Amino acid sequence: MKMRWRTSLPQYYFLSATCLLITLEAVPIDIDKTKVQNTQPVESAKIEPPDTGLYYDEYLKQVIDVLETDKHFREKLQKADIEEIKSGRLSKELDLVSHHVRTKLDELKRQEVGRLRMLIKAKLDSLQDIGMDHQALLKQFDHLNHVNPDKFESTDLDMLIKAATSDLEHYDKTRHEEFKKYEMMKEHERREYLKTLNEEKRKEEESKFEEMKKKHENHPKVNHPGSKDQLKEVWEETDGLDPNDFDPKTFFKLHDVNNDGFLDEQELEALFTKELEKVYDAQNEEDDMVEMEEERLRMREHVMSEVDTNKDRLVTLEEFLKATEKKEFLEPDSWETLDQQQFFTEEELKEYENIIALQEDELKKKADELQKQKEELQRQHDQLEAQKQEYHQAIQQMEQKKLQQGIAPSGTTGELKPPVRYNQEEI
């Protein structure tokens, strides 16, 4: 799947990288294109774009969908350059969109503000905090203008563009950090499990671990991402073409799947599938698919750093062809896969384990406190039940005494029934 403008302008494509003003087309990756001149843009029904990882992802997508319906805004965007879009100057054009579009955007903003307020309330409720200014707390969300919660203005579009651009620029860094934590947690849990075993079982597990590690490392050579060898392998095995006919310009056009003149990050990542399949197989116990995605990310970042000279997260044909003229393209260094690298040091693992221990202690304290609250509530419940039982027993005893003394019994709630009066005729 790929995030994409329906049209193929470079300006639109930049926003596909920033997830703004974008749509999605289904893109076949492993296909045999034997003739470039027959390659046509993919036509398919629009499907839901992948999650950007942003906490305002749904709001972002909805704003995109609404803005796309305005003809004036789309025409202005066609004339805008990338810097104009990034700076937010294009946001001023929002003042000229149709009333119908503005009304829809207003409603989307009100819904988003309502959602954020619910999140704030839920968080405060969990902390048992009261008397907080919800409007002030909205300031922590920088993807919309909290001052006017009912109207979607040019300021809102400007803030949304800048927030998404900034957040997505840091997204890869965050992914690397999360991956490192994942690997440390995996090792932590492995060591904790070993502590629960006796010496014999522990040796068996250690032996199995080393065996699986060696099995994973025993894979075919991985070509350097972006090198001639790597691209020729895609040309032959994925595109079904003769390796002796390899041509960089033709290769670029083959993998520029919508013919917009750029290779974006997703298109580049698609080129690494064959290399990753040499190392990872979802059917193998020793292969971790989370590590495969980290490897894919590393490959993409490496190629972008080598080829994307203007750092706009897009590769033009000119940039691509210049890269194929470099010595590194023909004679690249060997590529070190993740199994040849150390994700963390022992010091980092110990520090992480200390953090986990603190978190576990905090959770234990909260659990103990909740248990005490539960026990107190149960005690109060039992006390009320005992009082209720005593009350009923007292009522029954009073009723029995009344019957013995010939006094009319009380009502069901304990009140005395009025004496029965008879008129003269009944007597």
GROMACS .gro file of N, CA and C in nm, residues 218-327:
model
  330
  218ASN      N    1   2.290  -1.786   0.963
  218ASN     CA    2   2.330  -1.865   0.846
  218ASN      C    3   2.236  -1.836   0.729
  219HIS      N    4   2.262  -1.728   0.660
  219HIS     CA    5   2.176  -1.688   0.548
  219HIS      C    6   2.263  -1.644   0.431
  220PRO      N    7   2.206  -1.638   0.311
  220PRO     CA    8   2.283  -1.593   0.194
  220PRO      C    9   2.334  -1.450   0.213
  221LYS      N   10   2.433  -1.413   0.135
  221LYS     CA   11   2.488  -1.279   0.141
  221LYS      C   12   2.381  -1.175   0.105
  222VAL      N   13   2.378  -1.071   0.183
  222VAL     CA   14   2.284  -0.962   0.157
  222VAL      C   15   2.357  -0.852   0.080
  223ASN      N   16   2.302  -0.817  -0.034
  223ASN     CA   17   2.363  -0.711  -0.115
  223ASN      C   18   2.350  -0.576  -0.047
  224HIS      N   19   2.446  -0.490  -0.073
  224HIS     CA   20   2.443  -0.356  -0.018
  224HIS      C   21   2.322  -0.282  -0.076
  225PRO      N   22   2.232  -0.228   0.009
  225PRO     CA   23   2.112  -0.160  -0.041
  225PRO      C   24   2.148  -0.044  -0.134
  226GLY      N   25   2.083  -0.042  -0.251
  226GLY     CA   26   2.108   0.065  -0.346
  226GLY      C   27   2.225   0.041  -0.438
  227SER      N   28   2.296  -0.070  -0.420
  227SER     CA   29   2.410  -0.100  -0.507
  227SER      C   30   2.362  -0.161  -0.638
  228LYS      N   31   2.452  -0.169  -0.735
  228LYS     CA   32   2.415  -0.227  -0.864
  228LYS      C   33   2.374  -0.373  -0.849
  229ASP      N   34   2.448  -0.448  -0.766
  229ASP     CA   35   2.414  -0.589  -0.745
  229ASP      C   36   2.274  -0.605  -0.688
  230GLN      N   37   2.241  -0.518  -0.593
  230GLN     CA   38   2.109  -0.527  -0.530
  230GLN      C   39   1.997  -0.493  -0.628
  231LEU      N   40   2.018  -0.387  -0.705
  231LEU     CA   41   1.915  -0.346  -0.801
  231LEU      C   42   1.902  -0.446  -0.916
  232LYS      N   43   2.015  -0.502  -0.960
  232LYS     CA   44   2.010  -0.602  -1.068
  232LYS      C   45   1.933  -0.727  -1.024
  233GLU      N   46   1.947  -0.761  -0.894
  233GLU     CA   47   1.873  -0.877  -0.843
  233GLU      C   48   1.723  -0.852  -0.849
  234VAL      N   49   1.680  -0.730  -0.814
  234VAL     CA   50   1.539  -0.692  -0.824
  234VAL      C   51   1.495  -0.695  -0.970
  235TRP      N   52   1.580  -0.640  -1.057
  235TRP     CA   53   1.554  -0.637  -1.202
  235TRP      C   54   1.528  -0.777  -1.256
  236GLU      N   55   1.609  -0.872  -1.212
  236GLU     CA   56   1.598  -1.009  -1.262
  236GLU      C   57   1.486  -1.087  -1.194
  237GLU      N   58   1.482  -1.088  -1.061
  237GLU     CA   59   1.391  -1.177  -0.989
  237GLU      C   60   1.252  -1.118  -0.971
  238THR      N   61   1.243  -0.987  -0.953
  238THR     CA   62   1.112  -0.926  -0.932
  238THR      C   63   1.050  -0.879  -1.064
  239ASP      N   64   1.133  -0.814  -1.146
  239ASP     CA   65   1.080  -0.760  -1.272
  239ASP      C   66   1.083  -0.860  -1.386
  240GLY      N   67   1.158  -0.968  -1.367
  240GLY     CA   68   1.161  -1.073  -1.470
  240GLY      C   69   1.237  -1.034  -1.594
  241LEU      N   70   1.341  -0.951  -1.581
  241LEU     CA   71   1.417  -0.905  -1.696
  241LEU      C   72   1.557  -0.964  -1.698
  242ASP      N   73   1.620  -0.961  -1.814
  242ASP     CA   74   1.754  -1.015  -1.832
  242ASP      C   75   1.854  -0.926  -1.759
  243PRO      N   76   1.933  -0.981  -1.667
  243PRO     CA   77   2.030  -0.898  -1.592
  243PRO      C   78   2.132  -0.830  -1.682
  244ASN      N   79   2.158  -0.888  -1.800
  244ASN     CA   80   2.254  -0.826  -1.892
  244ASN      C   81   2.199  -0.700  -1.956
  245ASP      N   82   2.068  -0.682  -1.947
  245ASP     CA   83   2.005  -0.563  -2.005
  245ASP      C   84   1.976  -0.456  -1.901
  246PHE      N   85   2.035  -0.468  -1.782
  246PHE     CA   86   2.005  -0.373  -1.675
  246PHE      C   87   2.035  -0.231  -1.717
  247ASP      N   88   1.938  -0.143  -1.693
  247ASP     CA   89   1.952  -0.003  -1.728
  247ASP      C   90   1.892   0.081  -1.615
  248PRO      N   91   1.971   0.166  -1.549
  248PRO     CA   92   1.922   0.243  -1.434
  248PRO      C   93   1.799   0.327  -1.465
  249LYS      N   94   1.797   0.394  -1.580
  249LYS     CA   95   1.683   0.479  -1.614
  249LYS      C   96   1.556   0.397  -1.629
  250THR      N   97   1.568   0.283  -1.695
  250THR     CA   98   1.453   0.195  -1.711
  250THR      C   99   1.409   0.141  -1.576
  251PHE      N  100   1.507   0.107  -1.492
  251PHE     CA  101   1.475   0.056  -1.358
  251PHE      C  102   1.396   0.160  -1.279
  252PHE      N  103   1.440   0.284  -1.284
  252PHE     CA  104   1.370   0.391  -1.211
  252PHE      C  105   1.225   0.400  -1.256
  253LYS      N  106   1.202   0.400  -1.388
  253LYS     CA  107   1.066   0.412  -1.440
  253LYS      C  108   0.981   0.292  -1.404
  254LEU      N  109   1.042   0.176  -1.399
  254LEU     CA  110   0.967   0.056  -1.360
  254LEU      C  111   0.915   0.066  -1.217
  255HIS      N  112   0.995   0.123  -1.129
  255HIS     CA  113   0.959   0.124  -0.987
  255HIS      C  114   0.903   0.257  -0.939
  256ASP      N  115   0.892   0.352  -1.031
  256ASP     CA  116   0.813   0.472  -1.005
  256ASP      C  117   0.669   0.435  -1.042
  257VAL      N  118   0.601   0.367  -0.952
  257VAL     CA  119   0.479   0.293  -0.984
  257VAL      C  120   0.364   0.380  -1.030
  258ASN      N  121   0.366   0.508  -1.000
  258ASN     CA  122   0.257   0.593  -1.049
  258ASN      C  123   0.305   0.697  -1.151
  259ASN      N  124   0.429   0.680  -1.195
  259ASN     CA  125   0.486   0.767  -1.299
  259ASN      C  126   0.482   0.916  -1.262
  260ASP      N  127   0.514   0.947  -1.137
  260ASP     CA  128   0.513   1.088  -1.097
  260ASP      C  129   0.652   1.151  -1.099
  261GLY      N  130   0.754   1.072  -1.137
  261GLY     CA  131   0.888   1.127  -1.147
  261GLY      C  132   0.971   1.117  -1.021
  262PHE      N  133   0.918   1.048  -0.918
  262PHE     CA  134   0.989   1.036  -0.790
  262PHE      C  135   0.984   0.891  -0.741
  263LEU      N  136   1.086   0.854  -0.664
  263LEU     CA  137   1.080   0.734  -0.581
  263LEU      C  138   1.069   0.783  -0.437
  264ASP      N  139   0.963   0.743  -0.369
  264ASP     CA  140   0.948   0.786  -0.230
  264ASP      C  141   0.996   0.677  -0.136
  265GLU      N  142   0.980   0.698  -0.008
  265GLU     CA  143   1.033   0.606   0.092
  265GLU      C  144   0.969   0.468   0.081
  266GLN      N  145   0.838   0.464   0.056
  266GLN     CA  146   0.771   0.335   0.045
  266GLN      C  147   0.813   0.259  -0.079
  267GLU      N  148   0.833   0.331  -0.190
  267GLU     CA  149   0.879   0.264  -0.312
  267GLU      C  150   1.020   0.209  -0.294
  268LEU      N  151   1.104   0.283  -0.223
  268LEU     CA  152   1.239   0.233  -0.196
  268LEU      C  153   1.235   0.110  -0.108
  269GLU      N  154   1.153   0.114  -0.004
  269GLU     CA  155   1.144  -0.001   0.087
  269GLU      C  156   1.098  -0.127   0.014
  270ALA      N  157   1.014  -0.109  -0.089
  270ALA     CA  158   0.967  -0.224  -0.166
  270ALA      C  159   1.082  -0.293  -0.239
  271LEU      N  160   1.187  -0.217  -0.269
  271LEU     CA  161   1.302  -0.275  -0.340
  271LEU      C  162   1.384  -0.368  -0.253
  272PHE      N  163   1.367  -0.361  -0.122
  272PHE     CA  164   1.451  -0.440  -0.031
  272PHE      C  165   1.387  -0.573   0.007
  273THR      N  166   1.269  -0.599  -0.044
  273THR     CA  167   1.197  -0.721  -0.003
  273THR      C  168   1.279  -0.847  -0.029
  274LYS      N  169   1.340  -0.856  -0.148
  274LYS     CA  170   1.418  -0.976  -0.182
  274LYS      C  171   1.538  -0.994  -0.090
  275GLU      N  172   1.602  -0.884  -0.054
  275GLU     CA  173   1.716  -0.894   0.038
  275GLU      C  174   1.670  -0.940   0.176
  276LEU      N  175   1.559  -0.885   0.222
  276LEU     CA  176   1.509  -0.921   0.354
  276LEU      C  177   1.464  -1.066   0.360
  277GLU      N  178   1.413  -1.117   0.250
  277GLU     CA  179   1.368  -1.258   0.246
  277GLU      C  180   1.485  -1.355   0.258
  278LYS      N  181   1.605  -1.307   0.232
  278LYS     CA  182   1.723  -1.393   0.250
  278LYS      C  183   1.750  -1.419   0.399
  279VAL      N  184   1.706  -1.324   0.482
  279VAL     CA  185   1.740  -1.329   0.624
  279VAL      C  186   1.621  -1.369   0.711
  280TYR      N  187   1.500  -1.330   0.669
  280TYR     CA  188   1.383  -1.348   0.755
  280TYR      C  189   1.274  -1.429   0.686
  281ASP      N  190   1.217  -1.518   0.766
  281ASP     CA  191   1.103  -1.599   0.722
  281ASP      C  192   1.008  -1.610   0.839
  282ALA      N  193   0.884  -1.567   0.820
  282ALA     CA  194   0.786  -1.567   0.929
  282ALA      C  195   0.760  -1.708   0.982
  283GLN      N  196   0.792  -1.810   0.903
  283GLN     CA  197   0.768  -1.947   0.946
  283GLN      C  198   0.878  -2.001   1.036
  284ASN      N  199   0.990  -1.931   1.041
  284ASN     CA  200   1.104  -1.977   1.120
  284ASN      C  201   1.101  -1.918   1.261
  285GLU      N  202   1.115  -2.002   1.359
  285GLU     CA  203   1.113  -1.959   1.498
  285GLU      C  204   1.227  -1.863   1.529
  286GLU      N  205   1.340  -1.881   1.461
  286GLU     CA  206   1.458  -1.801   1.492
  286GLU      C  207   1.454  -1.662   1.429
  287ASP      N  208   1.359  -1.637   1.340
  287ASP     CA  209   1.352  -1.508   1.271
  287ASP      C  210   1.245  -1.420   1.334
  288ASP      N  211   1.284  -1.299   1.369
  288ASP     CA  212   1.195  -1.203   1.435
  288ASP      C  213   1.151  -1.099   1.333
  289MET      N  214   1.020  -1.093   1.305
  289MET     CA  215   0.968  -1.002   1.203
  289MET      C  216   0.979  -0.855   1.246
  290VAL      N  217   0.986  -0.830   1.376
  290VAL     CA  218   1.008  -0.694   1.422
  290VAL      C  219   1.148  -0.648   1.380
  291GLU      N  220   1.243  -0.738   1.388
  291GLU     CA  221   1.379  -0.707   1.344
  291GLU      C  222   1.384  -0.687   1.194
  292MET      N  223   1.303  -0.760   1.120
  292MET     CA  224   1.299  -0.743   0.975
  292MET      C  225   1.257  -0.602   0.937
  293GLU      N  226   1.156  -0.548   1.006
  293GLU     CA  227   1.110  -0.412   0.975
  293GLU      C  228   1.214  -0.308   1.014
  294GLU      N  229   1.289  -0.335   1.120
  294GLU     CA  230   1.398  -0.246   1.157
  294GLU      C  231   1.507  -0.249   1.049
  295GLU      N  232   1.535  -0.367   0.997
  295GLU     CA  233   1.633  -0.381   0.890
  295GLU      C  234   1.587  -0.307   0.765
  296ARG      N  235   1.460  -0.315   0.734
  296ARG     CA  236   1.404  -0.244   0.618
  296ARG      C  237   1.421  -0.092   0.636
  297LEU      N  238   1.392  -0.045   0.756
  297LEU     CA  239   1.405   0.097   0.786
  297LEU      C  240   1.551   0.143   0.771
  298ARG      N  241   1.644   0.064   0.820
  298ARG     CA  242   1.786   0.098   0.809
  298ARG      C  243   1.830   0.104   0.663
  299MET      N  244   1.784   0.009   0.583
  299MET     CA  245   1.818   0.008   0.441
  299MET      C  246   1.766   0.132   0.371
  300ARG      N  247   1.644   0.167   0.399
  300ARG     CA  248   1.584   0.285   0.335
  300ARG      C  249   1.657   0.412   0.376
  301GLU      N  250   1.686   0.426   0.505
  301GLU     CA  251   1.758   0.544   0.553
  301GLU      C  252   1.895   0.554   0.488
  302HIS      N  253   1.963   0.441   0.472
  302HIS     CA  254   2.096   0.442   0.410
  302HIS      C  255   2.090   0.489   0.266
  303VAL      N  256   1.996   0.434   0.189
  303VAL     CA  257   1.985   0.473   0.048
  303VAL      C  258   1.947   0.620   0.036
  304MET      N  259   1.855   0.664   0.120
  304MET     CA  260   1.815   0.805   0.117
  304MET      C  261   1.934   0.896   0.147
  305SER      N  262   2.016   0.858   0.242
  305SER     CA  263   2.131   0.941   0.279
  305SER      C  264   2.233   0.948   0.166
  306GLU      N  265   2.239   0.843   0.083
  306GLU     CA  266   2.335   0.839  -0.026
  306GLU      C  267   2.281   0.906  -0.152
  307VAL      N  268   2.151   0.899  -0.176
  307VAL     CA  269   2.094   0.939  -0.304
  307VAL      C  270   2.017   1.071  -0.297
  308ASP      N  271   1.942   1.091  -0.188
  308ASP     CA  272   1.855   1.209  -0.176
  308ASP      C  273   1.939   1.332  -0.139
  309THR      N  274   1.996   1.396  -0.240
  309THR     CA  275   2.091   1.504  -0.215
  309THR      C  276   2.027   1.630  -0.156
  310ASN      N  277   1.902   1.659  -0.189
  310ASN     CA  278   1.838   1.780  -0.135
  310ASN      C  279   1.756   1.753  -0.010
  311LYS      N  280   1.758   1.628   0.037
  311LYS     CA  281   1.697   1.589   0.164
  311LYS      C  282   1.546   1.623   0.173
  312ASP      N  283   1.476   1.600   0.062
  312ASP     CA  284   1.331   1.625   0.063
  312ASP      C  285   1.252   1.495   0.078
  313ARG      N  286   1.324   1.386   0.109
  313ARG     CA  287   1.264   1.253   0.132
  313ARG      C  288   1.203   1.197   0.004
  314LEU      N  289   1.251   1.244  -0.109
  314LEU     CA  290   1.210   1.193  -0.240
  314LEU      C  291   1.334   1.178  -0.326
  315VAL      N  292   1.334   1.080  -0.417
  315VAL     CA  293   1.447   1.059  -0.507
  315VAL      C  294   1.401   1.088  -0.650
  316THR      N  295   1.463   1.187  -0.711
  316THR     CA  296   1.431   1.219  -0.851
  316THR      C  297   1.512   1.128  -0.943
  317LEU      N  298   1.475   1.128  -1.071
  317LEU     CA  299   1.550   1.050  -1.169
  317LEU      C  300   1.693   1.101  -1.178
  318GLU      N  301   1.712   1.230  -1.174
  318GLU     CA  302   1.846   1.288  -1.180
  318GLU      C  303   1.931   1.244  -1.062
  319GLU      N  304   1.874   1.247  -0.942
  319GLU     CA  305   1.948   1.203  -0.822
  319GLU      C  306   1.983   1.055  -0.833
  320PHE      N  307   1.889   0.977  -0.883
  320PHE     CA  308   1.909   0.833  -0.895
  320PHE      C  309   2.021   0.802  -0.993
  321LEU      N  310   2.020   0.867  -1.109
  321LEU     CA  311   2.121   0.840  -1.211
  321LEU      C  312   2.260   0.884  -1.164
  322LYS      N  313   2.267   0.997  -1.093
  322LYS     CA  314   2.396   1.043  -1.040
  322LYS      C  315   2.453   0.943  -0.940
  323ALA      N  316   2.365   0.883  -0.862
  323ALA     CA  317   2.410   0.784  -0.763
  323ALA      C  318   2.468   0.661  -0.831
  324THR      N  319   2.415   0.624  -0.948
  324THR     CA  320   2.464   0.505  -1.018
  324THR      C  321   2.600   0.529  -1.082
  325GLU      N  322   2.645   0.654  -1.084
  325GLU     CA  323   2.776   0.686  -1.140
  325GLU      C  324   2.887   0.681  -1.034
  326LYS      N  325   2.848   0.669  -0.909
  326LYS     CA  326   2.946   0.669  -0.801
  326LYS      C  327   3.016   0.533  -0.789
  327LYS      N  328   3.135   0.537  -0.734
  327LYS     CA  329   3.211   0.414  -0.714
  327LYS      C  330   3.137   0.320  -0.619
   0.00000   0.00000   0.00000
